[in-house]
Tab-separated table of C-alpha atoms in Angstrom:
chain	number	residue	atom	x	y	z
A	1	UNK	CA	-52.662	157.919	118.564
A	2	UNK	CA	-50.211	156.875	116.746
A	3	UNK	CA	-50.463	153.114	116.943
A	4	UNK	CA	-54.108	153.201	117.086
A	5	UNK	CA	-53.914	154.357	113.962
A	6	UNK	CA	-51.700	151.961	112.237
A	7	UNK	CA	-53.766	149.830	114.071
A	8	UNK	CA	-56.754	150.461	111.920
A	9	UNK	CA	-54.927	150.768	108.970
A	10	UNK	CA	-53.806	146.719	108.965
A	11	UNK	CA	-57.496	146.164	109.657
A	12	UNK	CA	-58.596	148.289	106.766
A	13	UNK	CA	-56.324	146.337	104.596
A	14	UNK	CA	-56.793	143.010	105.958
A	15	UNK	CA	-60.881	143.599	104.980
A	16	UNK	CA	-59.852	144.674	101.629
A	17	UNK	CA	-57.992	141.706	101.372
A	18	UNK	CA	-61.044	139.510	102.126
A	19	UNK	CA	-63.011	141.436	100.084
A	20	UNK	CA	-60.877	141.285	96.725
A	21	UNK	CA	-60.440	137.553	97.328
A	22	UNK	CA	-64.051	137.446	97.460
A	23	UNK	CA	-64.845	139.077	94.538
A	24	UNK	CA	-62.005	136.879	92.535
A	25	UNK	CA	-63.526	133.509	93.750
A	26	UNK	CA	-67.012	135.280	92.637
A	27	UNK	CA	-65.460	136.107	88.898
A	28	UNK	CA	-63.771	132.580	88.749
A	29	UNK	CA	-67.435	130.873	89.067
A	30	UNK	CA	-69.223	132.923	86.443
A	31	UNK	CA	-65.955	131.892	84.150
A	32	UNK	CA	-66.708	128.135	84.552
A	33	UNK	CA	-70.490	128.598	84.733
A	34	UNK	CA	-70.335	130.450	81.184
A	35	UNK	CA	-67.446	127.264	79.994
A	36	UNK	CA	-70.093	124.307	80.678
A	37	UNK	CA	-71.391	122.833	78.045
A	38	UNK	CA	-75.590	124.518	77.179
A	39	UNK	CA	-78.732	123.373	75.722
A	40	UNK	CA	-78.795	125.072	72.505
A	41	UNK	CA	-82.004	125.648	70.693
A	42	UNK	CA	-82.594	126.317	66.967
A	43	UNK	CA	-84.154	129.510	68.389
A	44	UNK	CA	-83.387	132.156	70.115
A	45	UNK	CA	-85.862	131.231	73.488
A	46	UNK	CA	-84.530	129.170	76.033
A	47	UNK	CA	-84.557	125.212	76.788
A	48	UNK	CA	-83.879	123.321	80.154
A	49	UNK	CA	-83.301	119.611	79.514
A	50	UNK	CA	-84.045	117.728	82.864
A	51	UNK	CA	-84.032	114.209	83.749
A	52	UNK	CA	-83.034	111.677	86.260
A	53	UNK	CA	-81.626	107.773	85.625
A	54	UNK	CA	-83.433	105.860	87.892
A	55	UNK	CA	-81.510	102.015	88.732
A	56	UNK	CA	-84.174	99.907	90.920
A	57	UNK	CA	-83.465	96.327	92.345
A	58	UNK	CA	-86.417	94.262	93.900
A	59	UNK	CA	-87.243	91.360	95.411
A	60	UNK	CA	-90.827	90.083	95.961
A	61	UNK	CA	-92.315	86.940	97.774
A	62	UNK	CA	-95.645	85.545	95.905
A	63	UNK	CA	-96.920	86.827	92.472
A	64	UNK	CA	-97.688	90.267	91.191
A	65	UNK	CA	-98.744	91.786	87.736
A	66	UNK	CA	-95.170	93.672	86.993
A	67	UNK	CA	-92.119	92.987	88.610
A	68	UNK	CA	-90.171	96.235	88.540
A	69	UNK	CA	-93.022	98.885	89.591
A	70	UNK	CA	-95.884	96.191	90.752
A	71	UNK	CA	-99.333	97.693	91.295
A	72	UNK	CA	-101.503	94.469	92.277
A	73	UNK	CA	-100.905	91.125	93.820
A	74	UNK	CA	-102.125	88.248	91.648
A	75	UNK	CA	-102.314	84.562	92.304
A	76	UNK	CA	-99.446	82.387	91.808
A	77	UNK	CA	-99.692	80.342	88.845
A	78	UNK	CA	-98.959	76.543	88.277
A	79	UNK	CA	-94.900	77.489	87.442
A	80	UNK	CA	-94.438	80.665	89.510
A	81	UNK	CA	-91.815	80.250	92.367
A	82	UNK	CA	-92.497	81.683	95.461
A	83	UNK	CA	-90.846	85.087	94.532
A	84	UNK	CA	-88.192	86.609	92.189
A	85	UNK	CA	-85.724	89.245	92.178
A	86	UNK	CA	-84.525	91.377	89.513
A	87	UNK	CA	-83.394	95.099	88.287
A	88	UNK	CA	-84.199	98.212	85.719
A	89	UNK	CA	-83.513	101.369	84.834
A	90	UNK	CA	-86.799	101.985	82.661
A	91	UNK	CA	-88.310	104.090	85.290
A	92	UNK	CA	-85.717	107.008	84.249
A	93	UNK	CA	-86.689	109.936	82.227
A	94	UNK	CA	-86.182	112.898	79.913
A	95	UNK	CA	-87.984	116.261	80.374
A	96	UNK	CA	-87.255	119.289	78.031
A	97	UNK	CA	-89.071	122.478	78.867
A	98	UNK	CA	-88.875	125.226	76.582
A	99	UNK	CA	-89.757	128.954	76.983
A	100	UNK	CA	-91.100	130.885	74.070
A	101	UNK	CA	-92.318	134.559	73.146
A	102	UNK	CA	-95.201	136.646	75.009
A	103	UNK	CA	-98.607	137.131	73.023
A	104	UNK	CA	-101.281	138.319	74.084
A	105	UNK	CA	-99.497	139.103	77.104
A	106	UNK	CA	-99.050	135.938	78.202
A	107	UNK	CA	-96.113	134.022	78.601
A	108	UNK	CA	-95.434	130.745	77.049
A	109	UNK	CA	-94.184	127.772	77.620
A	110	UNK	CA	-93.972	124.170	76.743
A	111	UNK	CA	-92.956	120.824	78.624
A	112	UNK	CA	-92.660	117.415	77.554
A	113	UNK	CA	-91.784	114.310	79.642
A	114	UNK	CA	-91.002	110.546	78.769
A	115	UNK	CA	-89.602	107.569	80.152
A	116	UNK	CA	-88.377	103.760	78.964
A	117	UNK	CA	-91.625	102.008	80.879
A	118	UNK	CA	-93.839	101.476	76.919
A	119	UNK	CA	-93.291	98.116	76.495
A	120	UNK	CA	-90.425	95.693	75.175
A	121	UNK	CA	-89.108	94.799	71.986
A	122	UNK	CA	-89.316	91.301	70.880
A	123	UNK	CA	-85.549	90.469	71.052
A	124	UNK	CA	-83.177	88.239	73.513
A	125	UNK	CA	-83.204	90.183	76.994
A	126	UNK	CA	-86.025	92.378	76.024
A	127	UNK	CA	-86.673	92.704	79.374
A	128	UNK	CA	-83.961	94.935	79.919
A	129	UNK	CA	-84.600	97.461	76.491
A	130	UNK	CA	-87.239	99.818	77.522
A	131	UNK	CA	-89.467	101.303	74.962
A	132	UNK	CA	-89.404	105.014	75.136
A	133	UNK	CA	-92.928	106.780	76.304
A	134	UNK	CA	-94.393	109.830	76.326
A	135	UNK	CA	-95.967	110.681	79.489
A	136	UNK	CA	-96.830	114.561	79.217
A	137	UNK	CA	-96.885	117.190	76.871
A	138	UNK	CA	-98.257	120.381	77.621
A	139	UNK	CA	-98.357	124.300	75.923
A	140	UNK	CA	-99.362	127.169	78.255
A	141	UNK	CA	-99.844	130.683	78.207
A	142	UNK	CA	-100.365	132.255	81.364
A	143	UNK	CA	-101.160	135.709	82.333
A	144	UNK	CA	-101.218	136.908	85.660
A	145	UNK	CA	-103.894	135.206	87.231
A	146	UNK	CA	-105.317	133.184	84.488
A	147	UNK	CA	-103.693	130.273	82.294
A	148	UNK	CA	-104.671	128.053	79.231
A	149	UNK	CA	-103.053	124.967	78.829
A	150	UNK	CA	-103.671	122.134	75.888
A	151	UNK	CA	-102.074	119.020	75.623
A	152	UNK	CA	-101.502	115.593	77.332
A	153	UNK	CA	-101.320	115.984	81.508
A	154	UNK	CA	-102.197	114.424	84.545
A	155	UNK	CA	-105.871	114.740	85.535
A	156	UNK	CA	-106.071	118.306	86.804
A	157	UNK	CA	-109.241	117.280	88.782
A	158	UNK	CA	-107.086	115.289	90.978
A	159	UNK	CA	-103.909	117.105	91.732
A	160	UNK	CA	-102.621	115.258	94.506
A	161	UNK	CA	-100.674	111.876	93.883
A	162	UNK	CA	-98.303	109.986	96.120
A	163	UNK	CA	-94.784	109.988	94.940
A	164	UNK	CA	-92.081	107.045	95.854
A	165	UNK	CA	-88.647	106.581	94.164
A	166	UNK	CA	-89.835	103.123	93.725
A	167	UNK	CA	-92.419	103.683	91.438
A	168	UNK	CA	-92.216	106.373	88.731
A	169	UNK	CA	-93.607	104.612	85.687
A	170	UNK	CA	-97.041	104.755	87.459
A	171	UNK	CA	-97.555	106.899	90.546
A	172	UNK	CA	-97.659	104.450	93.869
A	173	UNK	CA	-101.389	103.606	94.847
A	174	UNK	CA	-102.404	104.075	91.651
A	175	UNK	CA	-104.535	101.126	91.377
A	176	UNK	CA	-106.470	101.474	95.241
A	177	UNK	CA	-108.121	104.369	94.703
A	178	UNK	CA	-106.311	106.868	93.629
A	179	UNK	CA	-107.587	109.102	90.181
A	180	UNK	CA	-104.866	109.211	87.913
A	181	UNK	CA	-104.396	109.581	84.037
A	182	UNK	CA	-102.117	110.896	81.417
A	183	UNK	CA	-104.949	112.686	79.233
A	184	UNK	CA	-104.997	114.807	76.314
A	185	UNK	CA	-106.906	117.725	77.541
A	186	UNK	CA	-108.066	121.308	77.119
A	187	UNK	CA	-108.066	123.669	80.437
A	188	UNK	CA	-108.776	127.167	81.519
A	189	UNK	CA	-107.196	127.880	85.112
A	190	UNK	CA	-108.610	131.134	86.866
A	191	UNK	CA	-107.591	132.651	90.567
A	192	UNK	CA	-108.933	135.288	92.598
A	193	UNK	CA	-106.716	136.792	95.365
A	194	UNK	CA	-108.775	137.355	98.437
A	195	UNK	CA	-106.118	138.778	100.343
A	196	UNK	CA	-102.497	138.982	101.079
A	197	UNK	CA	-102.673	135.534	102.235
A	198	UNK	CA	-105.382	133.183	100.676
A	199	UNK	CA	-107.086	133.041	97.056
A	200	UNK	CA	-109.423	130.996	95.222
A	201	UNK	CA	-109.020	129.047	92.184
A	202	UNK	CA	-111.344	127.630	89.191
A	203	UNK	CA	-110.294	125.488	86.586
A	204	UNK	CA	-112.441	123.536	83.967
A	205	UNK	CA	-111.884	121.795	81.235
A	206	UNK	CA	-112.236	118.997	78.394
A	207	UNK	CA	-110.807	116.092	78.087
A	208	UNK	CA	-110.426	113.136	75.858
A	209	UNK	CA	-113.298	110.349	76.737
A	210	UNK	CA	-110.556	107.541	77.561
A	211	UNK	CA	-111.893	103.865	79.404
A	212	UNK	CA	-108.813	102.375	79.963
A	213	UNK	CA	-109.245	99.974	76.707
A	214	UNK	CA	-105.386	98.576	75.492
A	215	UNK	CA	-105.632	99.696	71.837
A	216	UNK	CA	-106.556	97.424	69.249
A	217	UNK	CA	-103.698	97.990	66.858
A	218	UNK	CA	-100.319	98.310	67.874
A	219	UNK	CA	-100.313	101.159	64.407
A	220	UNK	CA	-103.654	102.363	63.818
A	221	UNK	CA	-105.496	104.516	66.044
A	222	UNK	CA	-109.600	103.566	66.923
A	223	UNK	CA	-112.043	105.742	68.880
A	224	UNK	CA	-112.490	103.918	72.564
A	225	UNK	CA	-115.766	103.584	73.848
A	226	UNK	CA	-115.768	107.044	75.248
A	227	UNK	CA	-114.603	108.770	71.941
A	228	UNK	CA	-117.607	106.898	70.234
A	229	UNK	CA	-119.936	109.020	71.911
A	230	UNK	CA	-118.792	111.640	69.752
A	231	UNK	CA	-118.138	114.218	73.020
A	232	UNK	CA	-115.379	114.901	74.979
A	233	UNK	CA	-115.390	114.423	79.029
A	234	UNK	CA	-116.094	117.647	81.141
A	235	UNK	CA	-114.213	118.022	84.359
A	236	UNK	CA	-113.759	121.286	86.903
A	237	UNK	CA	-112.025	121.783	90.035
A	238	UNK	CA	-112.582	124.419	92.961
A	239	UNK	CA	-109.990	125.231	95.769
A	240	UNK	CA	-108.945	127.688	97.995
A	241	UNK	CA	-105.916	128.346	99.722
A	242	UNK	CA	-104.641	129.848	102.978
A	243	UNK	CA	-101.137	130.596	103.747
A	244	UNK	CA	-100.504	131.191	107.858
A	245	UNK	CA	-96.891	130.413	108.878
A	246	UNK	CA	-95.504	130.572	106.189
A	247	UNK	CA	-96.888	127.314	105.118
A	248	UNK	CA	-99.847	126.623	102.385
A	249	UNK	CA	-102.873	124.966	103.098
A	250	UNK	CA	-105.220	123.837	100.033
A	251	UNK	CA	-108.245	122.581	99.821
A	252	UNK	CA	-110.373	121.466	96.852
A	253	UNK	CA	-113.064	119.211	95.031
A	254	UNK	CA	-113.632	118.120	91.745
A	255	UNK	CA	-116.161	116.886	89.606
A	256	UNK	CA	-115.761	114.585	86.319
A	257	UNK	CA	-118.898	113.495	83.681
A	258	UNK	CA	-118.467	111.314	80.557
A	259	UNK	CA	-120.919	109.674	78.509
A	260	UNK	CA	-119.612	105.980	76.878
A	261	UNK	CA	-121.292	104.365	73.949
A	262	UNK	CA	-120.667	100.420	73.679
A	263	UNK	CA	-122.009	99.474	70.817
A	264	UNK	CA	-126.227	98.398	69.921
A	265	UNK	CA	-127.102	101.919	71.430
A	266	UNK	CA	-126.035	101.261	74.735
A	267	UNK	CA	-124.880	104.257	76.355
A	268	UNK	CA	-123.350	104.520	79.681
A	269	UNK	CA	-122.663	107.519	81.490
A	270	UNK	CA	-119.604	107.717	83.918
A	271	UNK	CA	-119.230	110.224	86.731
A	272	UNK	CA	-116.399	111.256	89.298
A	273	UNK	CA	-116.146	112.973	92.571
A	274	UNK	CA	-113.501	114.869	94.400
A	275	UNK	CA	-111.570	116.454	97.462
A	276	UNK	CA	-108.760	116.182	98.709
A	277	UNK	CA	-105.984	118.706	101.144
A	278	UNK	CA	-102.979	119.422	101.150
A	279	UNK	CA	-101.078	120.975	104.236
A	280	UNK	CA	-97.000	121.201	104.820
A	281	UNK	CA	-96.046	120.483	108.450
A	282	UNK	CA	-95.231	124.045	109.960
A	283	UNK	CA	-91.653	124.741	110.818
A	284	UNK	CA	-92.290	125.804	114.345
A	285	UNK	CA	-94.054	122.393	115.252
């Protein structure tokens, strides 16, 4: 009885042991997590600064309209060689997302995103000094199952865009189909839970009538064709979604309407369809 009992007693301390230097190597990381260095706002709501710097080499054979992030193959003129090779980090970018105060009960929020891909500056390597350029800016408030958002996003009628490390200055297959835009918009997001495991979604919305047109003034800002109308473009979006294994599966469609006016009363009106899926791979399979 004796030793069975001293027994336990070494065991008892030897798990105490383990469980102090637990604790301790807890304690020491919340000491260095509070001693790194945080994004401080002017206020007292919280900021996140994100980001990532992006370095890309390529090499292509033939022609193509931009060498870094290249989204169509064009025909090789009189003094092209038959490739080139180069490198860039203007694909990286800044995001800052900042959380603000609830009214209305909703909570709010606001994100904004750039990168280096605007342009170059007239000066000896150009080439290599990326022009910051804002790609999204958004506000939201959000309640619990509905959510206003205003600012400049991607096309909400077309969620779904393929992503490659290659290309981040303009999403890959961007120019073969695929519906993409940074857009100043207005959008009301609604979604009604069916049950424990699926729901369905409305969202609608108004956007600015864009057509693609490079501006006309590097300083002053002109309606495009689609802003000459004098309307905005209307766009909505339906989906629902099932979850089963764990896993989401999403489907939706979309519809898109703008009227153009291009000039001695010639209006043209320009319309959009939708639907698309989105499934994860089950872990079981």
């Amino acid at each position: 009885m004796w030793s069975l009992t001293l027994q336990l007693g070494k065991h008892q301390q030897r798990s105490a042991l383990r469980n102090w230097r637990r604790d301790l190597q807890l304690a020491d990381a919340k000491v260095t997590e509070q001693n790194q260095t945080k994004v401080e706002s002017a206020s007292k709501y919280r900021i996140l600064l994100s980001g990532i710097v992006l370095f890309n080499t390529y090499g292509e054979r033939g022609s193509v309209d931009n060498a870094d992030f290249p989204q169509l193959a064009i025909p090789r003129g009189l003094l092209s060689s038959a490739g080139s090779f180069g490198a860039s980090v203007r694909q990286s970018q800044i995001g800052i997302q900042a959380f603000g105060p609830t009214i209305a009960g909703a909570r709010t929020s606001a994100d904004i995103q750039f990168d280096f891909a605007g342009g170059f500056p007239e000066a000896p390597n150009g080439a290599s000094f990326g022009i910051m350029r804002l790609r999204t800016g958004t506000i939201r408030f959000d309640w619990t199952n509905t959510s206003l958002v205003g600012g400049q996003d991607s096309l909400f009628l077309a969620p779904l865009s393929p992503t490659s490390i290659a290309t981040l200055g303009i999403p890959a297959l961007a120019y073969s189909g695929n519906l993409w835009s940074w857009t100043p918009q207005v959008r009301v997001e609604h979604k009604f839970i069916l049950s424990d495991s699926s729901s369905f979604a409305i969202q609608g919305g108004i956007l600015d009538n864009l057509t693609g047109d490079p501006p006309p003034s590097l300083y002053e800002r002109y309606p495009s064709w689609g802003e000459y109308s004098g309307q905005p473009a209307y766009a909505t979006r339906l989906s629902w979604t099932q979850r089963a294994h764990e896993q989401d599966l999403t489907i939706g469609v979309a519809g898109y309407y703008s009227r153009q006016l291009w000039g001695f009363g010639r209006s043209v009106d320009g319309w959009a369809g939708y639907y698309g899926f989105q499934a994860s791979a089950w872990q079981d399979v």
